[in-house]
PDB file of C-alpha atoms in Angstrom:
ATOM      1  CA  UNK A   1      -7.128  73.755 -49.456  1.00  0.00           C
ATOM      2  CA  UNK A   2     -10.686  73.528 -50.725  1.00  0.00           C
ATOM      3  CA  UNK A   3      -9.992  70.196 -52.412  1.00  0.00           C
ATOM      4  CA  UNK A   4      -8.381  68.842 -49.244  1.00  0.00           C
ATOM      5  CA  UNK A   5     -11.333  69.954 -47.123  1.00  0.00           C
ATOM      6  CA  UNK A   6     -13.767  68.412 -49.604  1.00  0.00           C
ATOM      7  CA  UNK A   7     -11.854  65.143 -49.601  1.00  0.00           C
ATOM      8  CA  UNK A   8     -11.860  65.099 -45.807  1.00  0.00           C
ATOM      9  CA  UNK A   9     -15.626  65.637 -45.765  1.00  0.00           C
ATOM     10  CA  UNK A  10     -16.128  62.815 -48.260  1.00  0.00           C
ATOM     11  CA  UNK A  11     -13.898  60.490 -46.241  1.00  0.00           C
ATOM     12  CA  UNK A  12     -15.689  61.364 -42.992  1.00  0.00           C
ATOM     13  CA  UNK A  13     -19.067  60.800 -44.647  1.00  0.00           C
ATOM     14  CA  UNK A  14     -17.985  57.390 -45.988  1.00  0.00           C
ATOM     15  CA  UNK A  15     -16.693  56.354 -42.554  1.00  0.00           C
ATOM     16  CA  UNK A  16     -19.954  57.441 -40.905  1.00  0.00           C
ATOM     17  CA  UNK A  17     -22.017  55.516 -43.455  1.00  0.00           C
ATOM     18  CA  UNK A  18     -19.918  52.372 -42.950  1.00  0.00           C
ATOM     19  CA  UNK A  19     -20.174  52.698 -39.162  1.00  0.00           C
ATOM     20  CA  UNK A  20     -23.946  53.167 -39.348  1.00  0.00           C
ATOM     21  CA  UNK A  21     -24.262  50.118 -41.616  1.00  0.00           C
ATOM     22  CA  UNK A  22     -22.216  47.996 -39.196  1.00  0.00           C
ATOM     23  CA  UNK A  23     -24.280  49.165 -36.230  1.00  0.00           C
ATOM     24  CA  UNK A  24     -27.528  48.512 -38.091  1.00  0.00           C
ATOM     25  CA  UNK A  25     -26.547  44.989 -39.121  1.00  0.00           C
ATOM     26  CA  UNK A  26     -25.202  44.057 -35.676  1.00  0.00           C
ATOM     27  CA  UNK A  27     -28.204  45.458 -33.794  1.00  0.00           C
ATOM     28  CA  UNK A  28     -30.672  43.731 -36.108  1.00  0.00           C
ATOM     29  CA  UNK A  29     -28.824  40.441 -35.619  1.00  0.00           C
ATOM     30  CA  UNK A  30     -28.768  40.914 -31.842  1.00  0.00           C
ATOM     31  CA  UNK A  31     -32.506  41.677 -31.780  1.00  0.00           C
ATOM     32  CA  UNK A  32     -33.252  38.241 -33.251  1.00  0.00           C
ATOM     33  CA  UNK A  33     -31.957  36.580 -30.075  1.00  0.00           C
ATOM     34  CA  UNK A  34     -34.135  38.592 -27.656  1.00  0.00           C
ATOM     35  CA  UNK A  35     -37.377  36.899 -26.619  1.00  0.00           C
ATOM     36  CA  UNK A  36     -40.705  38.164 -25.366  1.00  0.00           C
ATOM     37  CA  UNK A  37     -41.931  41.740 -25.261  1.00  0.00           C
ATOM     38  CA  UNK A  38     -38.370  43.077 -25.185  1.00  0.00           C
ATOM     39  CA  UNK A  39     -37.637  41.196 -28.400  1.00  0.00           C
ATOM     40  CA  UNK A  40     -40.540  42.790 -30.234  1.00  0.00           C
ATOM     41  CA  UNK A  41     -39.456  46.215 -29.050  1.00  0.00           C
ATOM     42  CA  UNK A  42     -35.855  45.557 -30.118  1.00  0.00           C
ATOM     43  CA  UNK A  43     -36.982  44.418 -33.557  1.00  0.00           C
ATOM     44  CA  UNK A  44     -39.183  47.495 -33.974  1.00  0.00           C
ATOM     45  CA  UNK A  45     -36.263  49.738 -33.023  1.00  0.00           C
ATOM     46  CA  UNK A  46     -33.406  48.029 -34.876  1.00  0.00           C
ATOM     47  CA  UNK A  47     -34.660  45.450 -37.374  1.00  0.00           C
ATOM     48  CA  UNK A  48     -37.651  47.067 -39.044  1.00  0.00           C
ATOM     49  CA  UNK A  49     -38.431  48.991 -42.172  1.00  0.00           C
ATOM     50  CA  UNK A  50     -38.618  52.116 -40.022  1.00  0.00           C
ATOM     51  CA  UNK A  51     -35.140  51.692 -38.503  1.00  0.00           C
ATOM     52  CA  UNK A  52     -33.381  50.845 -41.755  1.00  0.00           C
ATOM     53  CA  UNK A  53     -35.358  53.360 -43.777  1.00  0.00           C
ATOM     54  CA  UNK A  54     -34.647  56.146 -41.303  1.00  0.00           C
ATOM     55  CA  UNK A  55     -30.923  55.362 -41.469  1.00  0.00           C
ATOM     56  CA  UNK A  56     -31.067  55.726 -45.269  1.00  0.00           C
ATOM     57  CA  UNK A  57     -33.022  58.995 -45.047  1.00  0.00           C
ATOM     58  CA  UNK A  58     -30.494  60.415 -42.593  1.00  0.00           C
ATOM     59  CA  UNK A  59     -27.622  59.320 -44.844  1.00  0.00           C
ATOM     60  CA  UNK A  60     -29.229  61.392 -47.581  1.00  0.00           C
ATOM     61  CA  UNK A  61     -29.947  64.317 -45.276  1.00  0.00           C
ATOM     62  CA  UNK A  62     -26.327  64.661 -44.217  1.00  0.00           C
ATOM     63  CA  UNK A  63     -24.894  64.287 -47.737  1.00  0.00           C
ATOM     64  CA  UNK A  64     -23.602  67.393 -49.475  1.00  0.00           C
ATOM     65  CA  UNK A  65     -24.605  66.366 -53.023  1.00  0.00           C
ATOM     66  CA  UNK A  66     -27.435  64.390 -54.568  1.00  0.00           C
ATOM     67  CA  UNK A  67     -24.982  61.814 -55.892  1.00  0.00           C
ATOM     68  CA  UNK A  68     -23.523  61.250 -52.440  1.00  0.00           C
ATOM     69  CA  UNK A  69     -27.022  61.051 -50.965  1.00  0.00           C
ATOM     70  CA  UNK A  70     -27.906  58.237 -53.370  1.00  0.00           C
ATOM     71  CA  UNK A  71     -24.671  56.292 -52.978  1.00  0.00           C
ATOM     72  CA  UNK A  72     -24.514  56.813 -49.219  1.00  0.00           C
ATOM     73  CA  UNK A  73     -28.067  55.672 -48.500  1.00  0.00           C
ATOM     74  CA  UNK A  74     -27.845  52.729 -50.893  1.00  0.00           C
ATOM     75  CA  UNK A  75     -24.420  51.668 -49.691  1.00  0.00           C
ATOM     76  CA  UNK A  76     -25.570  51.814 -46.075  1.00  0.00           C
ATOM     77  CA  UNK A  77     -28.504  49.476 -46.727  1.00  0.00           C
ATOM     78  CA  UNK A  78     -26.456  47.080 -48.864  1.00  0.00           C
ATOM     79  CA  UNK A  79     -23.616  46.834 -46.330  1.00  0.00           C
ATOM     80  CA  UNK A  80     -26.025  46.345 -43.427  1.00  0.00           C
ATOM     81  CA  UNK A  81     -27.907  43.634 -45.320  1.00  0.00           C
ATOM     82  CA  UNK A  82     -24.734  41.752 -46.244  1.00  0.00           C
ATOM     83  CA  UNK A  83     -23.443  41.917 -42.665  1.00  0.00           C
ATOM     84  CA  UNK A  84     -26.760  40.781 -41.193  1.00  0.00           C
ATOM     85  CA  UNK A  85     -27.009  37.692 -43.395  1.00  0.00           C
ATOM     86  CA  UNK A  86     -23.323  36.872 -43.009  1.00  0.00           C
ATOM     87  CA  UNK A  87     -23.872  36.785 -39.256  1.00  0.00           C
ATOM     88  CA  UNK A  88     -26.830  34.451 -39.752  1.00  0.00           C
ATOM     89  CA  UNK A  89     -24.803  32.269 -42.090  1.00  0.00           C
ATOM     90  CA  UNK A  90     -21.636  32.044 -40.001  1.00  0.00           C
ATOM     91  CA  UNK A  91     -22.537  32.858 -36.393  1.00  0.00           C
ATOM     92  CA  UNK A  92     -26.095  31.936 -35.445  1.00  0.00           C
ATOM     93  CA  UNK A  93     -26.367  29.262 -38.184  1.00  0.00           C
ATOM     94  CA  UNK A  94     -30.106  29.119 -37.616  1.00  0.00           C
ATOM     95  CA  UNK A  95     -30.476  27.651 -41.099  1.00  0.00           C
ATOM     96  CA  UNK A  96     -28.844  24.397 -39.954  1.00  0.00           C
ATOM     97  CA  UNK A  97     -29.878  21.504 -37.750  1.00  0.00           C
ATOM     98  CA  UNK A  98     -33.473  21.006 -38.887  1.00  0.00           C
ATOM     99  CA  UNK A  99     -34.725  17.803 -40.502  1.00  0.00           C
ATOM    100  CA  UNK A 100     -37.306  17.049 -43.152  1.00  0.00           C
ATOM    101  CA  UNK A 101     -40.322  14.772 -42.722  1.00  0.00           C
ATOM    102  CA  UNK A 102     -38.311  11.809 -44.009  1.00  0.00           C
ATOM    103  CA  UNK A 103     -35.573  12.392 -41.444  1.00  0.00           C
ATOM    104  CA  UNK A 104     -33.041  13.833 -43.884  1.00  0.00           C
ATOM    105  CA  UNK A 105     -31.166  17.084 -43.294  1.00  0.00           C
ATOM    106  CA  UNK A 106     -32.905  20.342 -44.148  1.00  0.00           C
ATOM    107  CA  UNK A 107     -29.644  22.281 -44.295  1.00  0.00           C
ATOM    108  CA  UNK A 108     -29.767  22.834 -48.052  1.00  0.00           C
ATOM    109  CA  UNK A 109     -33.311  24.150 -47.818  1.00  0.00           C
ATOM    110  CA  UNK A 110     -32.189  26.454 -45.017  1.00  0.00           C
ATOM    111  CA  UNK A 111     -29.267  27.736 -47.076  1.00  0.00           C
ATOM    112  CA  UNK A 112     -31.555  28.354 -50.040  1.00  0.00           C
ATOM    113  CA  UNK A 113     -33.880  30.331 -47.788  1.00  0.00           C
ATOM    114  CA  UNK A 114     -30.994  32.492 -46.555  1.00  0.00           C
ATOM    115  CA  UNK A 115     -29.784  33.025 -50.133  1.00  0.00           C
ATOM    116  CA  UNK A 116     -33.252  33.961 -51.383  1.00  0.00           C
ATOM    117  CA  UNK A 117     -33.915  36.421 -48.561  1.00  0.00           C
ATOM    118  CA  UNK A 118     -30.462  37.954 -48.976  1.00  0.00           C
ATOM    119  CA  UNK A 119     -31.196  38.494 -52.662  1.00  0.00           C
ATOM    120  CA  UNK A 120     -34.648  39.930 -51.899  1.00  0.00           C
ATOM    121  CA  UNK A 121     -33.358  42.435 -49.351  1.00  0.00           C
ATOM    122  CA  UNK A 122     -30.360  43.383 -51.476  1.00  0.00           C
ATOM    123  CA  UNK A 123     -32.749  44.095 -54.338  1.00  0.00           C
ATOM    124  CA  UNK A 124     -34.897  46.096 -51.947  1.00  0.00           C
ATOM    125  CA  UNK A 125     -31.834  48.057 -50.809  1.00  0.00           C
ATOM    126  CA  UNK A 126     -30.867  48.871 -54.384  1.00  0.00           C
ATOM    127  CA  UNK A 127     -34.414  49.996 -55.184  1.00  0.00           C
ATOM    128  CA  UNK A 128     -35.276  51.951 -52.050  1.00  0.00           C
ATOM    129  CA  UNK A 129     -31.838  53.286 -51.103  1.00  0.00           C
ATOM    130  CA  UNK A 130     -31.657  55.897 -53.883  1.00  0.00           C
ATOM    131  CA  UNK A 131     -35.237  57.052 -53.219  1.00  0.00           C
ATOM    132  CA  UNK A 132     -34.774  57.400 -49.456  1.00  0.00           C
ATOM    133  CA  UNK A 133     -31.420  59.095 -49.901  1.00  0.00           C
ATOM    134  CA  UNK A 134     -32.879  61.631 -52.306  1.00  0.00           C
ATOM    135  CA  UNK A 135     -35.811  62.280 -49.982  1.00  0.00           C
ATOM    136  CA  UNK A 136     -33.443  62.921 -47.079  1.00  0.00           C
ATOM    137  CA  UNK A 137     -31.348  65.263 -49.194  1.00  0.00           C
ATOM    138  CA  UNK A 138     -34.425  67.109 -50.460  1.00  0.00           C
ATOM    139  CA  UNK A 139     -35.634  67.771 -46.910  1.00  0.00           C
ATOM    140  CA  UNK A 140     -32.477  69.763 -46.182  1.00  0.00           C
ATOM    141  CA  UNK A 141     -31.597  71.243 -49.554  1.00  0.00           C
ATOM    142  CA  UNK A 142     -34.909  72.317 -51.109  1.00  0.00           C
ATOM    143  CA  UNK A 143     -37.555  75.006 -50.686  1.00  0.00           C
ATOM    144  CA  UNK A 144     -40.088  74.710 -47.887  1.00  0.00           C
ATOM    145  CA  UNK A 145     -42.813  73.181 -50.070  1.00  0.00           C
ATOM    146  CA  UNK A 146     -40.503  70.631 -51.684  1.00  0.00           C
ATOM    147  CA  UNK A 147     -38.872  69.828 -48.361  1.00  0.00           C
ATOM    148  CA  UNK A 148     -42.307  69.271 -46.805  1.00  0.00           C
ATOM    149  CA  UNK A 149     -43.285  67.015 -49.693  1.00  0.00           C
ATOM    150  CA  UNK A 150     -40.077  64.990 -49.281  1.00  0.00           C
ATOM    151  CA  UNK A 151     -40.476  64.765 -45.494  1.00  0.00           C
ATOM    152  CA  UNK A 152     -44.082  63.621 -45.814  1.00  0.00           C
ATOM    153  CA  UNK A 153     -43.238  60.951 -48.373  1.00  0.00           C
ATOM    154  CA  UNK A 154     -40.267  59.722 -46.348  1.00  0.00           C
ATOM    155  CA  UNK A 155     -42.169  59.411 -43.089  1.00  0.00           C
ATOM    156  CA  UNK A 156     -45.181  57.863 -44.806  1.00  0.00           C
ATOM    157  CA  UNK A 157     -42.938  55.167 -46.258  1.00  0.00           C
ATOM    158  CA  UNK A 158     -41.213  54.637 -42.901  1.00  0.00           C
ATOM    159  CA  UNK A 159     -44.565  54.033 -41.188  1.00  0.00           C
ATOM    160  CA  UNK A 160     -45.888  51.680 -43.880  1.00  0.00           C
ATOM    161  CA  UNK A 161     -44.610  48.483 -42.272  1.00  0.00           C
ATOM    162  CA  UNK A 162     -46.399  49.396 -39.058  1.00  0.00           C
ATOM    163  CA  UNK A 163     -49.664  50.158 -40.857  1.00  0.00           C
ATOM    164  CA  UNK A 164     -49.383  46.867 -42.744  1.00  0.00           C
ATOM    165  CA  UNK A 165     -48.938  44.970 -39.471  1.00  0.00           C
ATOM    166  CA  UNK A 166     -51.905  46.795 -37.914  1.00  0.00           C
ATOM    167  CA  UNK A 167     -54.129  45.916 -40.879  1.00  0.00           C
ATOM    168  CA  UNK A 168     -53.064  42.269 -40.667  1.00  0.00           C
ATOM    169  CA  UNK A 169     -53.473  42.008 -36.878  1.00  0.00           C
ATOM    170  CA  UNK A 170     -55.087  45.052 -35.187  1.00  0.00           C
ATOM    171  CA  UNK A 171     -53.386  45.733 -31.833  1.00  0.00           C
ATOM    172  CA  UNK A 172     -56.691  46.001 -29.933  1.00  0.00           C
ATOM    173  CA  UNK A 173     -57.485  42.420 -30.930  1.00  0.00           C
ATOM    174  CA  UNK A 174     -54.029  41.256 -29.850  1.00  0.00           C
ATOM    175  CA  UNK A 175     -54.375  43.023 -26.498  1.00  0.00           C
ATOM    176  CA  UNK A 176     -57.789  41.386 -25.973  1.00  0.00           C
ATOM    177  CA  UNK A 177     -56.136  37.952 -26.042  1.00  0.00           C
ATOM    178  CA  UNK A 178     -54.559  38.591 -22.655  1.00  0.00           C
ATOM    179  CA  UNK A 179     -51.252  36.944 -23.585  1.00  0.00           C
ATOM    180  CA  UNK A 180     -47.978  38.791 -22.822  1.00  0.00           C
ATOM    181  CA  UNK A 181     -46.545  37.543 -26.126  1.00  0.00           C
ATOM    182  CA  UNK A 182     -49.261  39.315 -28.094  1.00  0.00           C
ATOM    183  CA  UNK A 183     -48.823  42.402 -25.915  1.00  0.00           C
ATOM    184  CA  UNK A 184     -45.293  42.575 -27.317  1.00  0.00           C
ATOM    185  CA  UNK A 185     -46.536  42.151 -30.879  1.00  0.00           C
ATOM    186  CA  UNK A 186     -49.110  44.912 -30.418  1.00  0.00           C
ATOM    187  CA  UNK A 187     -46.555  47.233 -28.837  1.00  0.00           C
ATOM    188  CA  UNK A 188     -44.146  46.601 -31.720  1.00  0.00           C
ATOM    189  CA  UNK A 189     -46.860  47.513 -34.226  1.00  0.00           C
ATOM    190  CA  UNK A 190     -47.652  50.753 -32.429  1.00  0.00           C
ATOM    191  CA  UNK A 191     -43.976  51.702 -32.160  1.00  0.00           C
ATOM    192  CA  UNK A 192     -43.551  51.263 -35.923  1.00  0.00           C
ATOM    193  CA  UNK A 193     -46.231  53.908 -36.498  1.00  0.00           C
ATOM    194  CA  UNK A 194     -45.514  56.305 -33.638  1.00  0.00           C
ATOM    195  CA  UNK A 195     -41.759  56.627 -34.237  1.00  0.00           C
ATOM    196  CA  UNK A 196     -42.118  57.739 -37.891  1.00  0.00           C
ATOM    197  CA  UNK A 197     -44.574  60.393 -36.700  1.00  0.00           C
ATOM    198  CA  UNK A 198     -42.003  61.504 -34.133  1.00  0.00           C
ATOM    199  CA  UNK A 199     -39.373  61.647 -36.887  1.00  0.00           C
ATOM    200  CA  UNK A 200     -41.751  63.725 -38.995  1.00  0.00           C
ATOM    201  CA  UNK A 201     -42.329  66.135 -36.111  1.00  0.00           C
ATOM    202  CA  UNK A 202     -38.557  66.477 -35.687  1.00  0.00           C
ATOM    203  CA  UNK A 203     -38.056  67.254 -39.379  1.00  0.00           C
ATOM    204  CA  UNK A 204     -40.879  69.800 -39.320  1.00  0.00           C
ATOM    205  CA  UNK A 205     -39.317  71.567 -36.350  1.00  0.00           C
ATOM    206  CA  UNK A 206     -35.725  71.330 -37.597  1.00  0.00           C
ATOM    207  CA  UNK A 207     -36.538  72.699 -41.059  1.00  0.00           C
ATOM    208  CA  UNK A 208     -39.495  74.923 -40.166  1.00  0.00           C
ATOM    209  CA  UNK A 209     -41.933  73.112 -42.426  1.00  0.00           C
ATOM    210  CA  UNK A 210     -45.079  73.869 -40.444  1.00  0.00           C
ATOM    211  CA  UNK A 211     -46.325  76.375 -43.024  1.00  0.00           C
ATOM    212  CA  UNK A 212     -46.673  73.572 -45.592  1.00  0.00           C
ATOM    213  CA  UNK A 213     -48.519  71.161 -43.311  1.00  0.00           C
ATOM    214  CA  UNK A 214     -51.407  70.358 -45.759  1.00  0.00           C
ATOM    215  CA  UNK A 215     -48.945  69.149 -48.396  1.00  0.00           C
ATOM    216  CA  UNK A 216     -46.892  67.356 -45.759  1.00  0.00           C
ATOM    217  CA  UNK A 217     -49.853  65.413 -44.344  1.00  0.00           C
ATOM    218  CA  UNK A 218     -51.246  64.558 -47.786  1.00  0.00           C
ATOM    219  CA  UNK A 219     -47.846  63.264 -48.922  1.00  0.00           C
ATOM    220  CA  UNK A 220     -47.451  61.210 -45.741  1.00  0.00           C
ATOM    221  CA  UNK A 221     -50.894  59.616 -46.127  1.00  0.00           C
ATOM    222  CA  UNK A 222     -50.368  58.776 -49.809  1.00  0.00           C
ATOM    223  CA  UNK A 223     -46.906  57.341 -49.200  1.00  0.00           C
ATOM    224  CA  UNK A 224     -48.102  55.301 -46.212  1.00  0.00           C
ATOM    225  CA  UNK A 225     -50.881  53.788 -48.335  1.00  0.00           C
ATOM    226  CA  UNK A 226     -48.543  52.932 -51.199  1.00  0.00           C
ATOM    227  CA  UNK A 227     -45.929  51.576 -48.799  1.00  0.00           C
ATOM    228  CA  UNK A 228     -48.483  49.384 -47.033  1.00  0.00           C
ATOM    229  CA  UNK A 229     -49.396  47.785 -50.355  1.00  0.00           C
ATOM    230  CA  UNK A 230     -45.698  47.198 -51.080  1.00  0.00           C
ATOM    231  CA  UNK A 231     -45.228  45.472 -47.718  1.00  0.00           C
ATOM    232  CA  UNK A 232     -48.221  43.286 -48.520  1.00  0.00           C
ATOM    233  CA  UNK A 233     -46.626  42.305 -51.832  1.00  0.00           C
ATOM    234  CA  UNK A 234     -43.326  41.577 -50.057  1.00  0.00           C
ATOM    235  CA  UNK A 235     -45.190  39.339 -47.626  1.00  0.00           C
ATOM    236  CA  UNK A 236     -46.559  37.350 -50.552  1.00  0.00           C
ATOM    237  CA  UNK A 237     -43.012  36.933 -51.934  1.00  0.00           C
ATOM    238  CA  UNK A 238     -41.714  35.769 -48.554  1.00  0.00           C
ATOM    239  CA  UNK A 239     -44.589  33.329 -48.196  1.00  0.00           C
ATOM    240  CA  UNK A 240     -43.872  31.878 -51.617  1.00  0.00           C
TER     241      UNK A 240
END
């Protein structure tokens, strides 16, 4: 009976991970087609480092072993990435239809761009998935101090994309432009920082980590700084 119950739990976990990956990929694809302020909000909520990273952390948190936390979080990110770029390749086909300066088709260049970005994000999934899964698992399965350390690191990493965007284009400068488009950009930046803090507050309350708040805040600050530098490096790769 124990083996049957364990197998059922593993099957249910795998189904939940696959469903979350499908939802993540579909929502991120849908967000690309939304314009204006609503589009920036949708991207911040569904197609950002915070959204995908949080999904991986939760996959680790709900796993019953470290191995399943690693495979679940990594598999979720890989499946979501593959689905997202398949939808771009086959449905939106936004890589096609452009022309080069000489009037020739730019389709091959567009396909190369899709292939390169797919490879970049798959590599990112394989690198970050195990880490985020282990952090999520550690929040639930470890002592208070270690759980606080894991929660701080996780939420610092989840907020890094938002901090990177704020450094590149401070929201107060965007708001001063008086353009609704830049209002949306500024709001998206703020959401990417505020939501990880809300997730951190939820983890602190759910796991009673308040006693270790100095370690938690220090870990969050260090991870946010390191993550911001990583997003800067990723931006250089994308630009190249």
